[in-house]
Amino acid sequence: MEIDKGTLWQSALAKLELDLTRPSFLTWFQETGISAIESGVVTVLVPNGFAKEWLQNKYHKAILHALRGLAPEIKEVAYAIGQLGGSKASLETRDGARKKRYPEISPFEAEELSMRELTVDPETSLNPRYTFENFVVGSFNELAHAAAQSVIEKPGAVYNPLFIYGGVGLGKTHLIQAIGNEFIKKHPGAAVRYVPSERYMGEVVEAIKSQEMNRLKEKYRTIDLLVMDDIQFLARTEKMQEEFFHTFNSLFEKNKQIIISSDRPPSTIATLEERLRSRFEGGMIADIGLPDLETRLLILKTKLAAKKMALPEPVLSCIAENIKTNIRELEGALNRILIASRLSPSPIDVDAAKKIISSHQAGIMRFVTPKKIIRAVSEFYDIEEKDMLNQSRRRDVVKPRQIAMYLMREELKSSFPSIGEKFGGRDHTTAIHSCEKIAKDLSIRPELEEEIRMIKDKVFSI
Ligand code: ADP
Ligand code: MG
């Protein structure tokens, strides 16, 4: 088939853009591309598992339709996680290298195992796989867990709203959906609705277009428990905040329970309107931190038991010791090792486990670049990239710039002269000073650690 992949995808994107809201389009189609077209199957590359899930579940039909409209011979679309390299050749060698080292492990198979989900309830949009029975509680999430229990016992009375925040892959979605599932069990017939903020925005835009705003208002204002996931996306547009504010108030005044999740506390969502922020701060704010070693081990054992599988204890310890900041990653590593153990003739030992984990982590690290660090930092603090690179001494720019320099040193081990160079040709002493300043701040302000962790998550997901 003689189709130019780049042109095909650009044309498909142009079509898709017409049918989607601007935030949806930007959120889900940035950094996508086509990696292969083979026997009528187009493989679309997406930057991460989250994007993959969304494209598959939400936009698959639209994507297929757009592609078919351009090239009728296209029959199917598959999705894979990865990035388009500088050239096609470099992509192939990367894949080739990985295959040679670990022929038995397909990352996509591992993904499949961890993403297998039960069907979502069409009424509530809740996924029944998220329950309290399979939610491990440790000191890192016990406050959030306890608040969740109170909310189920006394909805609308004690903690309203309940605002849960924490880094990527630490169990926010699991916890808030478990609340929804448990709530229905305890209060049969209650109207519960789970909605990621991104979907909510889509619904609002849709309703405005078809002049059915009243119906949408009605739908949201007759709910007993509203669960909104990832509200940081909503915070980007004023109009949506306005609409959500009214819905929020109307539920709140009727003592209906509202649960919200975010990747950061309300006080650090830069674009959040003041009145929403103070509403959120009037409720209960609980964070989910990082699980300690013991808890990570317990999580692994719980997952294994659910799959009715077993691995040697030292292998489990090895996974728990090496993956510290993300439960989804922990699960991913477990799945990769399970697949390897299924395929390998001899039992998996610690050395083999270590290799599997480090080859995967090397795969992630390879994608961190100075550009991504600068982009993540500027997005996080809501400032212009160019202001970080020019000579501005504005306070709101100085600190982010220092953090970006610090991250380049820590994450990429860049030399001080080359860091200075990347920030508009600054002297290497400026880079040294910045890194020292942030290291010192970190030792006296623990909340800065939290900020830096969130920025790192962002770097990985860009
Ligand atoms: P977030 O929404 O914070 O990014 P998720 O809720 O999607 O994270 O969690 C990522 C994965 O880790 C999910 O598969 C989830 O089931 C699992 N997980 C998270 N926290 C726990 C926990 N405390 N116990 C068991 N599994 C967990
Ligand atoms: Mg989530």
Coordinates of C-alpha atoms and ligand atoms in Angstrom, one line a residue:
M1 CA 0.0 0.0 0.0
E2 CA 1.5 3.3 -1.0
I3 CA 0.2 5.8 1.5
D4 CA 2.4 8.3 3.2
K5 CA 1.9 7.7 7.0
G6 CA 2.6 11.3 8.0
T7 CA 0.2 12.8 5.4
L8 CA -2.5 10.3 6.2
W9 CA -2.4 11.0 9.9
Q10 CA -2.3 14.8 9.4
S11 CA -5.4 14.6 7.2
A12 CA -7.2 12.3 9.7
L13 CA -6.3 14.7 12.5
A14 CA -7.7 17.6 10.5
K15 CA -11.0 15.7 10.3
L16 CA -11.1 14.6 13.9
E17 CA -10.4 18.1 15.1
L18 CA -13.7 19.3 13.6
D19 CA -15.7 16.9 15.7
L20 CA -13.9 17.3 19.0
T21 CA -13.7 20.0 21.6
R22 CA -10.4 21.8 21.6
P23 CA -9.3 20.5 25.0
S24 CA -10.2 16.9 24.1
F25 CA -8.4 17.2 20.8
L26 CA -5.2 18.7 22.4
T27 CA -5.3 16.3 25.4
W28 CA -5.7 13.1 23.4
F29 CA -4.1 13.6 20.0
Q30 CA -1.0 15.5 20.9
E31 CA 2.1 13.4 20.2
T32 CA 0.3 10.7 18.3
G33 CA 1.3 9.3 15.0
I34 CA 1.1 6.3 12.7
S35 CA 3.9 3.8 13.0
A36 CA 2.8 1.2 10.5
I37 CA 0.2 0.4 7.8
E38 CA 0.1 -3.3 7.1
S39 CA -2.5 -5.4 5.3
G40 CA -5.2 -2.7 6.0
V41 CA -4.3 -2.3 9.7
V42 CA -3.1 1.1 10.8
T43 CA -1.0 1.2 14.0
V44 CA -1.5 4.5 15.9
L45 CA 1.2 5.4 18.3
V46 CA 0.2 7.1 21.5
P47 CA 2.4 8.6 24.2
N48 CA 1.1 6.6 27.2
G49 CA -1.3 3.9 28.5
F50 CA -3.8 6.4 29.5
A51 CA -4.1 7.9 26.1
K52 CA -4.2 4.5 24.6
E53 CA -7.2 3.6 26.8
W54 CA -9.0 6.7 25.8
L55 CA -8.5 6.5 22.1
Q56 CA -9.5 2.9 22.2
N57 CA -12.6 3.3 24.3
K58 CA -13.8 6.7 23.2
Y59 CA -12.5 7.7 19.8
H60 CA -11.9 4.4 18.1
K61 CA -15.0 4.7 15.8
A62 CA -14.2 8.3 14.9
I63 CA -10.6 7.5 14.1
L64 CA -11.5 4.5 12.0
H65 CA -14.1 6.5 10.2
A66 CA -11.7 9.4 9.5
L67 CA -9.0 7.1 8.2
R68 CA -11.4 5.1 6.0
G69 CA -12.7 8.3 4.5
L70 CA -9.2 9.0 3.3
A71 CA -8.1 5.5 2.3
P72 CA -11.0 3.0 1.9
E73 CA -8.6 0.0 2.0
I74 CA -8.0 0.6 5.7
K75 CA -9.8 -2.1 7.7
E76 CA -8.8 -1.8 11.3
V77 CA -6.9 0.5 13.7
A78 CA -4.6 -0.8 16.4
Y79 CA -3.0 1.3 19.2
A80 CA 0.5 1.0 20.6
I81 CA 2.4 3.0 23.1
G82 CA 5.5 4.7 21.9
Q83 CA 7.0 7.7 20.2
L84 CA 7.7 8.5 16.6
G85 CA 11.5 8.8 16.4
G86 CA 13.3 11.2 14.1
S87 CA 13.0 8.7 11.3
K88 CA 11.3 5.4 10.6
A89 CA 14.6 3.6 10.8
S90 CA 15.4 4.7 14.3
L91 CA 12.0 3.4 15.5
E92 CA 12.7 0.0 13.9
T93 CA 16.1 -0.3 15.5
R94 CA 14.7 0.6 18.9
D95 CA 12.1 -2.1 18.6
G96 CA 14.6 -4.5 17.1
A97 CA 17.0 -4.0 20.0
R98 CA 14.3 -4.7 22.6
K99 CA 13.1 -7.8 20.8
K100 CA 16.5 -9.2 20.7
R101 CA 17.1 -8.9 24.4
Y102 CA 13.8 -10.1 25.6
P103 CA 12.1 -12.0 22.8
E104 CA 9.5 -13.5 25.2
I105 CA 8.0 -10.3 26.6
S106 CA 5.7 -8.3 24.6
P107 CA 5.0 -4.9 26.3
F108 CA 1.6 -4.9 24.7
E109 CA 0.7 -8.3 26.2
A110 CA 1.7 -7.0 29.6
E111 CA -0.4 -3.9 29.1
E112 CA -3.3 -6.1 28.1
L113 CA -3.1 -8.1 31.3
S114 CA -3.2 -5.1 33.6
M115 CA -5.9 -3.2 31.6
R116 CA -8.4 -6.0 31.4
E117 CA -11.5 -4.5 32.8
L118 CA -15.0 -5.5 33.5
T119 CA -17.7 -3.6 31.7
V120 CA -18.5 -0.2 32.9
D121 CA -22.0 0.3 34.3
P122 CA -23.9 2.5 31.8
E123 CA -26.0 4.2 34.4
T124 CA -23.2 5.3 36.8
S125 CA -20.1 5.0 34.5
L126 CA -18.5 3.1 37.4
N127 CA -16.2 0.2 36.7
P128 CA -17.0 -2.7 39.1
R129 CA -13.4 -3.8 39.2
Y130 CA -12.6 -0.9 41.6
T131 CA -13.7 -2.1 45.0
F132 CA -12.5 -1.7 48.6
E133 CA -11.9 -5.5 48.8
N134 CA -9.0 -5.2 46.4
F135 CA -7.8 -1.8 47.7
V136 CA -4.7 -2.1 49.9
V137 CA -4.6 0.5 52.8
G138 CA -1.3 1.7 54.2
S139 CA 0.0 4.8 55.9
F140 CA 0.3 6.4 52.5
N141 CA -3.4 6.4 51.8
E142 CA -5.1 5.8 55.1
L143 CA -6.4 9.3 55.6
A144 CA -8.0 9.3 52.2
H145 CA -9.4 5.8 52.9
A146 CA -10.8 6.8 56.3
A147 CA -12.5 9.9 54.8
A148 CA -13.9 7.7 52.1
Q149 CA -15.5 5.4 54.7
S150 CA -17.1 8.4 56.5
V151 CA -18.5 9.7 53.3
I152 CA -20.2 6.3 52.6
E153 CA -21.6 6.2 56.1
K154 CA -22.8 9.8 56.2
P155 CA -23.0 11.2 52.7
G156 CA -23.3 15.0 52.4
A157 CA -22.9 15.4 56.1
V158 CA -19.3 15.2 57.3
Y159 CA -16.8 15.8 54.4
N160 CA -18.3 17.7 51.6
P161 CA -16.7 17.9 49.1
L162 CA -14.2 15.2 49.7
F163 CA -11.1 16.2 47.7
I164 CA -8.5 13.5 47.0
Y165 CA -5.2 14.3 45.4
G166 CA -2.0 12.5 44.6
G167 CA 0.5 11.6 41.9
V168 CA -0.1 9.5 38.8
G169 CA -0.9 5.8 39.4
L170 CA -1.3 6.0 43.1
G171 CA -5.0 4.9 43.3
K172 CA -7.1 8.0 43.1
T173 CA -9.4 6.6 40.4
H174 CA -9.6 3.3 42.2
L175 CA -10.5 4.9 45.5
I176 CA -13.2 7.3 44.3
Q177 CA -14.8 4.6 42.1
A178 CA -14.7 2.2 45.0
I179 CA -16.7 4.8 47.0
G180 CA -19.2 4.9 44.2
N181 CA -19.6 1.1 44.0
E182 CA -19.9 0.8 47.8
F183 CA -22.3 3.7 48.0
I184 CA -24.8 2.0 45.7
K185 CA -24.5 -1.3 47.7
K186 CA -25.3 0.6 50.9
H187 CA -27.9 2.9 49.5
P188 CA -29.7 0.9 46.8
G189 CA -31.5 3.1 44.3
A190 CA -29.3 6.1 44.9
A191 CA -28.3 8.1 41.8
V192 CA -24.5 7.9 41.5
R193 CA -22.5 9.3 38.7
Y194 CA -18.8 9.0 38.0
V195 CA -17.4 11.4 35.4
P196 CA -13.8 12.3 34.5
S197 CA -13.7 16.1 34.1
E198 CA -12.7 15.7 30.5
R199 CA -15.9 13.9 29.7
Y200 CA -17.9 16.4 31.6
M201 CA -16.5 19.2 29.4
G202 CA -17.4 17.2 26.3
E203 CA -21.0 16.8 27.6
V204 CA -21.3 20.5 28.3
V205 CA -20.1 21.5 24.8
E206 CA -22.3 18.9 23.2
A207 CA -25.4 20.2 25.2
I208 CA -24.7 23.8 24.2
K209 CA -24.4 22.7 20.5
S210 CA -27.7 20.8 20.6
Q211 CA -29.4 23.4 22.9
E212 CA -30.0 20.8 25.5
M213 CA -28.3 22.6 28.3
N214 CA -31.4 22.3 30.6
R215 CA -31.4 18.6 30.2
L216 CA -27.8 18.3 31.1
K217 CA -28.3 20.6 34.1
E218 CA -31.2 18.4 35.2
K219 CA -29.1 15.3 34.8
Y220 CA -26.3 16.6 37.1
R221 CA -28.5 18.3 39.6
T222 CA -30.6 15.2 40.5
I223 CA -27.6 13.1 41.6
D224 CA -27.0 11.8 45.1
L225 CA -23.3 11.2 44.7
L226 CA -21.2 13.0 42.1
V227 CA -17.7 11.6 41.6
M228 CA -15.5 13.8 39.4
D229 CA -12.1 12.5 38.4
D230 CA -9.0 14.6 37.4
I231 CA -10.5 18.0 38.0
Q232 CA -7.2 19.6 37.0
F233 CA -8.3 19.4 33.4
L234 CA -11.5 21.3 34.1
A235 CA -9.5 24.0 35.7
R236 CA -8.2 25.1 32.3
T237 CA -11.3 26.8 31.0
E238 CA -13.3 29.5 32.7
K239 CA -16.6 28.6 31.0
M240 CA -16.5 25.1 32.3
Q241 CA -15.7 26.2 35.8
E242 CA -18.7 28.5 35.7
E243 CA -21.0 25.6 34.7
F244 CA -19.5 23.3 37.2
F245 CA -19.7 25.8 40.0
H246 CA -23.5 26.0 39.6
T247 CA -23.8 22.2 39.5
F248 CA -21.6 22.0 42.5
N249 CA -23.7 24.5 44.5
S250 CA -27.0 23.0 43.6
L251 CA -25.8 19.6 44.8
F252 CA -24.1 21.0 47.9
E253 CA -27.1 23.0 49.0
K254 CA -29.2 19.8 48.9
N255 CA -26.6 18.1 51.0
K256 CA -25.6 15.7 48.2
Q257 CA -22.2 14.3 48.4
I258 CA -19.5 15.4 46.0
I259 CA -16.1 13.7 45.5
I260 CA -13.3 15.2 43.5
S261 CA -9.9 13.9 42.5
S262 CA -6.9 15.8 41.2
D263 CA -3.2 15.4 40.7
R264 CA -2.5 18.3 43.1
P265 CA -4.1 20.2 46.0
P266 CA -6.6 23.0 45.1
S267 CA -4.1 25.6 46.4
T268 CA -1.6 24.7 43.6
I269 CA -4.0 24.5 40.7
A270 CA -2.9 27.8 39.2
T271 CA -6.0 28.4 37.0
L272 CA -8.6 27.3 39.5
E273 CA -11.2 30.1 40.2
E274 CA -11.1 31.5 43.7
R275 CA -14.7 30.6 44.5
L276 CA -14.3 27.0 43.5
R277 CA -11.0 26.8 45.4
S278 CA -12.6 28.1 48.6
R279 CA -15.5 25.7 48.1
F280 CA -13.1 22.8 47.8
E281 CA -11.1 24.0 50.8
G282 CA -14.3 24.1 52.8
G283 CA -14.5 20.3 52.6
M284 CA -12.1 17.6 53.4
I285 CA -8.8 17.5 51.5
A286 CA -6.9 14.2 51.7
D287 CA -3.7 13.3 49.9
I288 CA -2.4 9.9 48.7
G289 CA 1.3 9.7 49.2
L290 CA 3.8 7.0 48.3
P291 CA 3.4 3.5 49.6
D292 CA 6.3 2.2 51.7
L293 CA 8.2 -1.0 50.9
E294 CA 6.1 -3.2 53.1
T295 CA 2.9 -1.9 51.5
R296 CA 4.3 -2.3 48.0
L297 CA 5.0 -5.9 48.8
L298 CA 1.5 -6.3 50.2
I299 CA 0.0 -4.8 47.0
L300 CA 2.0 -7.2 44.9
K301 CA 0.8 -10.2 46.9
T302 CA -2.8 -9.0 46.7
K303 CA -2.6 -8.7 43.0
L304 CA -1.0 -12.2 42.7
A305 CA -3.6 -13.8 44.9
A306 CA -6.4 -12.2 42.7
K307 CA -4.7 -13.8 39.6
K308 CA -4.3 -17.1 41.5
M309 CA -0.6 -17.0 40.6
A310 CA 2.6 -17.3 42.6
L311 CA 6.2 -16.0 42.4
P312 CA 9.2 -16.6 44.7
E313 CA 9.3 -14.2 47.6
P314 CA 12.8 -12.7 46.7
V315 CA 11.4 -11.9 43.2
L316 CA 8.5 -10.0 44.8
S317 CA 10.9 -8.2 47.1
C318 CA 13.0 -7.2 44.1
I319 CA 10.0 -5.7 42.3
A320 CA 8.9 -3.8 45.5
E321 CA 12.4 -2.5 46.1
N322 CA 12.8 -1.2 42.6
I323 CA 9.5 0.4 41.8
K324 CA 8.6 3.0 44.3
T325 CA 6.5 5.8 43.0
N326 CA 3.6 4.4 41.0
I327 CA 1.3 1.5 41.7
R328 CA 0.3 1.1 38.1
E329 CA 4.0 0.6 37.3
L330 CA 4.3 -1.9 40.1
E331 CA 1.4 -3.9 38.6
G332 CA 3.0 -3.5 35.1
A333 CA 6.3 -4.9 36.3
L334 CA 4.5 -7.8 38.0
N335 CA 2.7 -8.6 34.9
R336 CA 5.8 -8.5 32.7
I337 CA 7.5 -10.9 35.1
L338 CA 4.5 -13.2 35.2
I339 CA 4.5 -13.4 31.4
A340 CA 8.2 -14.0 31.3
S341 CA 7.9 -16.8 33.9
R342 CA 5.1 -18.4 32.0
L343 CA 7.2 -18.5 28.9
S344 CA 10.6 -19.4 30.4
P345 CA 11.5 -23.0 30.9
S346 CA 13.2 -22.3 34.2
P347 CA 11.7 -20.4 37.2
I348 CA 12.3 -16.7 37.3
D349 CA 15.0 -15.6 39.7
V350 CA 16.0 -12.3 41.1
D351 CA 18.6 -11.6 38.4
A352 CA 16.1 -12.2 35.6
A353 CA 13.5 -10.0 37.4
K354 CA 16.0 -7.2 37.8
K355 CA 16.8 -7.4 34.1
I356 CA 13.2 -7.2 33.1
I357 CA 12.6 -4.2 35.4
S358 CA 15.7 -2.3 34.4
S359 CA 15.2 -2.8 30.7
H360 CA 11.7 -1.4 31.0
Q361 CA 12.8 1.6 33.1
A362 CA 15.6 2.3 30.6
G363 CA 12.8 2.4 28.0
I364 CA 11.0 5.1 30.0
M365 CA 14.1 7.1 30.8
R366 CA 15.2 7.2 27.2
F367 CA 12.3 9.5 26.5
V368 CA 13.2 12.3 29.0
T369 CA 14.7 15.2 27.2
P370 CA 15.5 18.8 28.2
K371 CA 12.7 20.0 26.1
K372 CA 10.2 17.9 27.9
I373 CA 11.5 19.1 31.3
I374 CA 11.1 22.7 30.2
R375 CA 7.6 22.0 28.8
A376 CA 6.5 20.2 31.9
V377 CA 7.7 22.9 34.3
S378 CA 6.1 25.7 32.3
E379 CA 2.8 23.8 32.1
F380 CA 2.9 23.1 35.8
Y381 CA 3.5 26.7 36.8
D382 CA 1.4 28.0 34.0
I383 CA 4.1 30.3 32.6
E384 CA 5.4 30.7 29.1
E385 CA 8.3 28.5 28.0
K386 CA 10.1 31.5 26.5
D387 CA 10.0 33.3 29.8
M388 CA 12.0 30.6 31.3
L389 CA 14.6 30.8 28.6
N390 CA 15.0 34.6 28.4
Q391 CA 16.5 36.9 31.0
S392 CA 13.4 37.6 32.9
R393 CA 13.9 38.0 36.6
R394 CA 10.2 37.9 37.5
R395 CA 9.7 36.0 40.7
D396 CA 7.1 33.7 39.1
V397 CA 9.7 32.7 36.5
V398 CA 12.8 32.5 38.6
K399 CA 11.8 29.5 40.7
P400 CA 10.4 27.4 37.9
R401 CA 13.6 28.1 35.9
Q402 CA 15.7 26.9 38.9
I403 CA 13.6 23.8 39.2
A404 CA 13.9 23.0 35.5
M405 CA 17.7 23.3 35.8
Y406 CA 17.6 21.1 38.9
L407 CA 15.7 18.4 37.1
M408 CA 18.1 18.4 34.1
R409 CA 20.9 17.8 36.5
E410 CA 19.1 15.2 38.5
E411 CA 17.3 13.3 35.8
L412 CA 19.6 13.7 32.8
K413 CA 22.9 14.2 34.6
S414 CA 23.6 17.1 32.3
S415 CA 26.7 19.1 32.9
F416 CA 26.4 22.6 34.4
P417 CA 27.7 24.4 31.3
S418 CA 25.2 22.6 29.1
I419 CA 22.4 23.4 31.4
G420 CA 23.3 27.1 31.4
E421 CA 23.5 26.9 27.6
K422 CA 20.0 25.5 27.3
F423 CA 18.6 28.5 29.3
G424 CA 19.5 31.3 27.0
G425 CA 23.2 30.9 27.3
R426 CA 23.5 31.5 31.0
D427 CA 26.8 31.0 32.8
H428 CA 27.5 27.6 34.4
T429 CA 27.8 29.2 37.8
T430 CA 24.1 30.2 37.5
A431 CA 23.2 26.5 36.9
I432 CA 25.2 25.5 39.9
H433 CA 23.6 28.1 42.0
S434 CA 20.1 27.1 40.9
C435 CA 20.7 23.4 41.6
E436 CA 22.1 24.1 45.0
K437 CA 19.3 26.5 45.8
I438 CA 16.6 23.9 45.0
A439 CA 18.5 21.2 46.9
K440 CA 18.6 23.5 49.9
D441 CA 14.9 24.4 49.6
L442 CA 14.1 20.7 49.4
S443 CA 15.8 20.1 52.8
I444 CA 13.7 22.8 54.5
R445 CA 10.4 22.7 52.6
P446 CA 9.0 19.2 52.3
E447 CA 6.1 20.4 50.2
L448 CA 8.6 21.3 47.5
E449 CA 9.3 17.6 47.1
E450 CA 5.7 17.0 46.4
E451 CA 5.7 19.7 43.7
I452 CA 8.8 18.2 42.1
R453 CA 7.3 14.7 42.1
M454 CA 4.2 16.1 40.3
I455 CA 6.4 17.8 37.7
K456 CA 8.4 14.5 37.1
D457 CA 5.1 12.7 36.6
K458 CA 4.3 15.3 34.0
V459 CA 7.7 14.9 32.3
F460 CA 7.0 11.2 31.9
S461 CA 3.5 11.7 30.6
I462 CA 4.4 14.4 28.0
Ligands
ADP1 P1 -4.6 7.2 39.6 O1 -6.0 7.5 39.3 O2 -4.1 7.9 40.9 O3 -3.6 7.6 38.5 P2 -5.4 4.5 39.6 O4 -6.5 4.5 40.6 O5 -5.7 4.4 38.2 O6 -4.4 5.7 39.9 O7 -4.4 3.3 40.1 C1 -3.5 2.7 39.2 C2 -3.5 1.2 39.3 O8 -3.0 0.8 40.6 C3 -4.9 0.6 39.2 O9 -4.8 -0.6 38.5 C4 -5.3 0.4 40.6 O10 -6.2 -0.7 40.7 C5 -4.0 0.1 41.3 N1 -4.0 0.5 42.7 C6 -3.9 1.8 43.1 N2 -3.9 1.9 44.4 C7 -4.1 0.7 44.9 C8 -4.2 0.1 46.2 N3 -4.2 0.9 47.3 N4 -4.4 -1.2 46.3 C9 -4.5 -2.0 45.2 N5 -4.4 -1.5 44.0 C10 -4.2 -0.2 43.8
MG2 MG -6.9 8.3 37.6

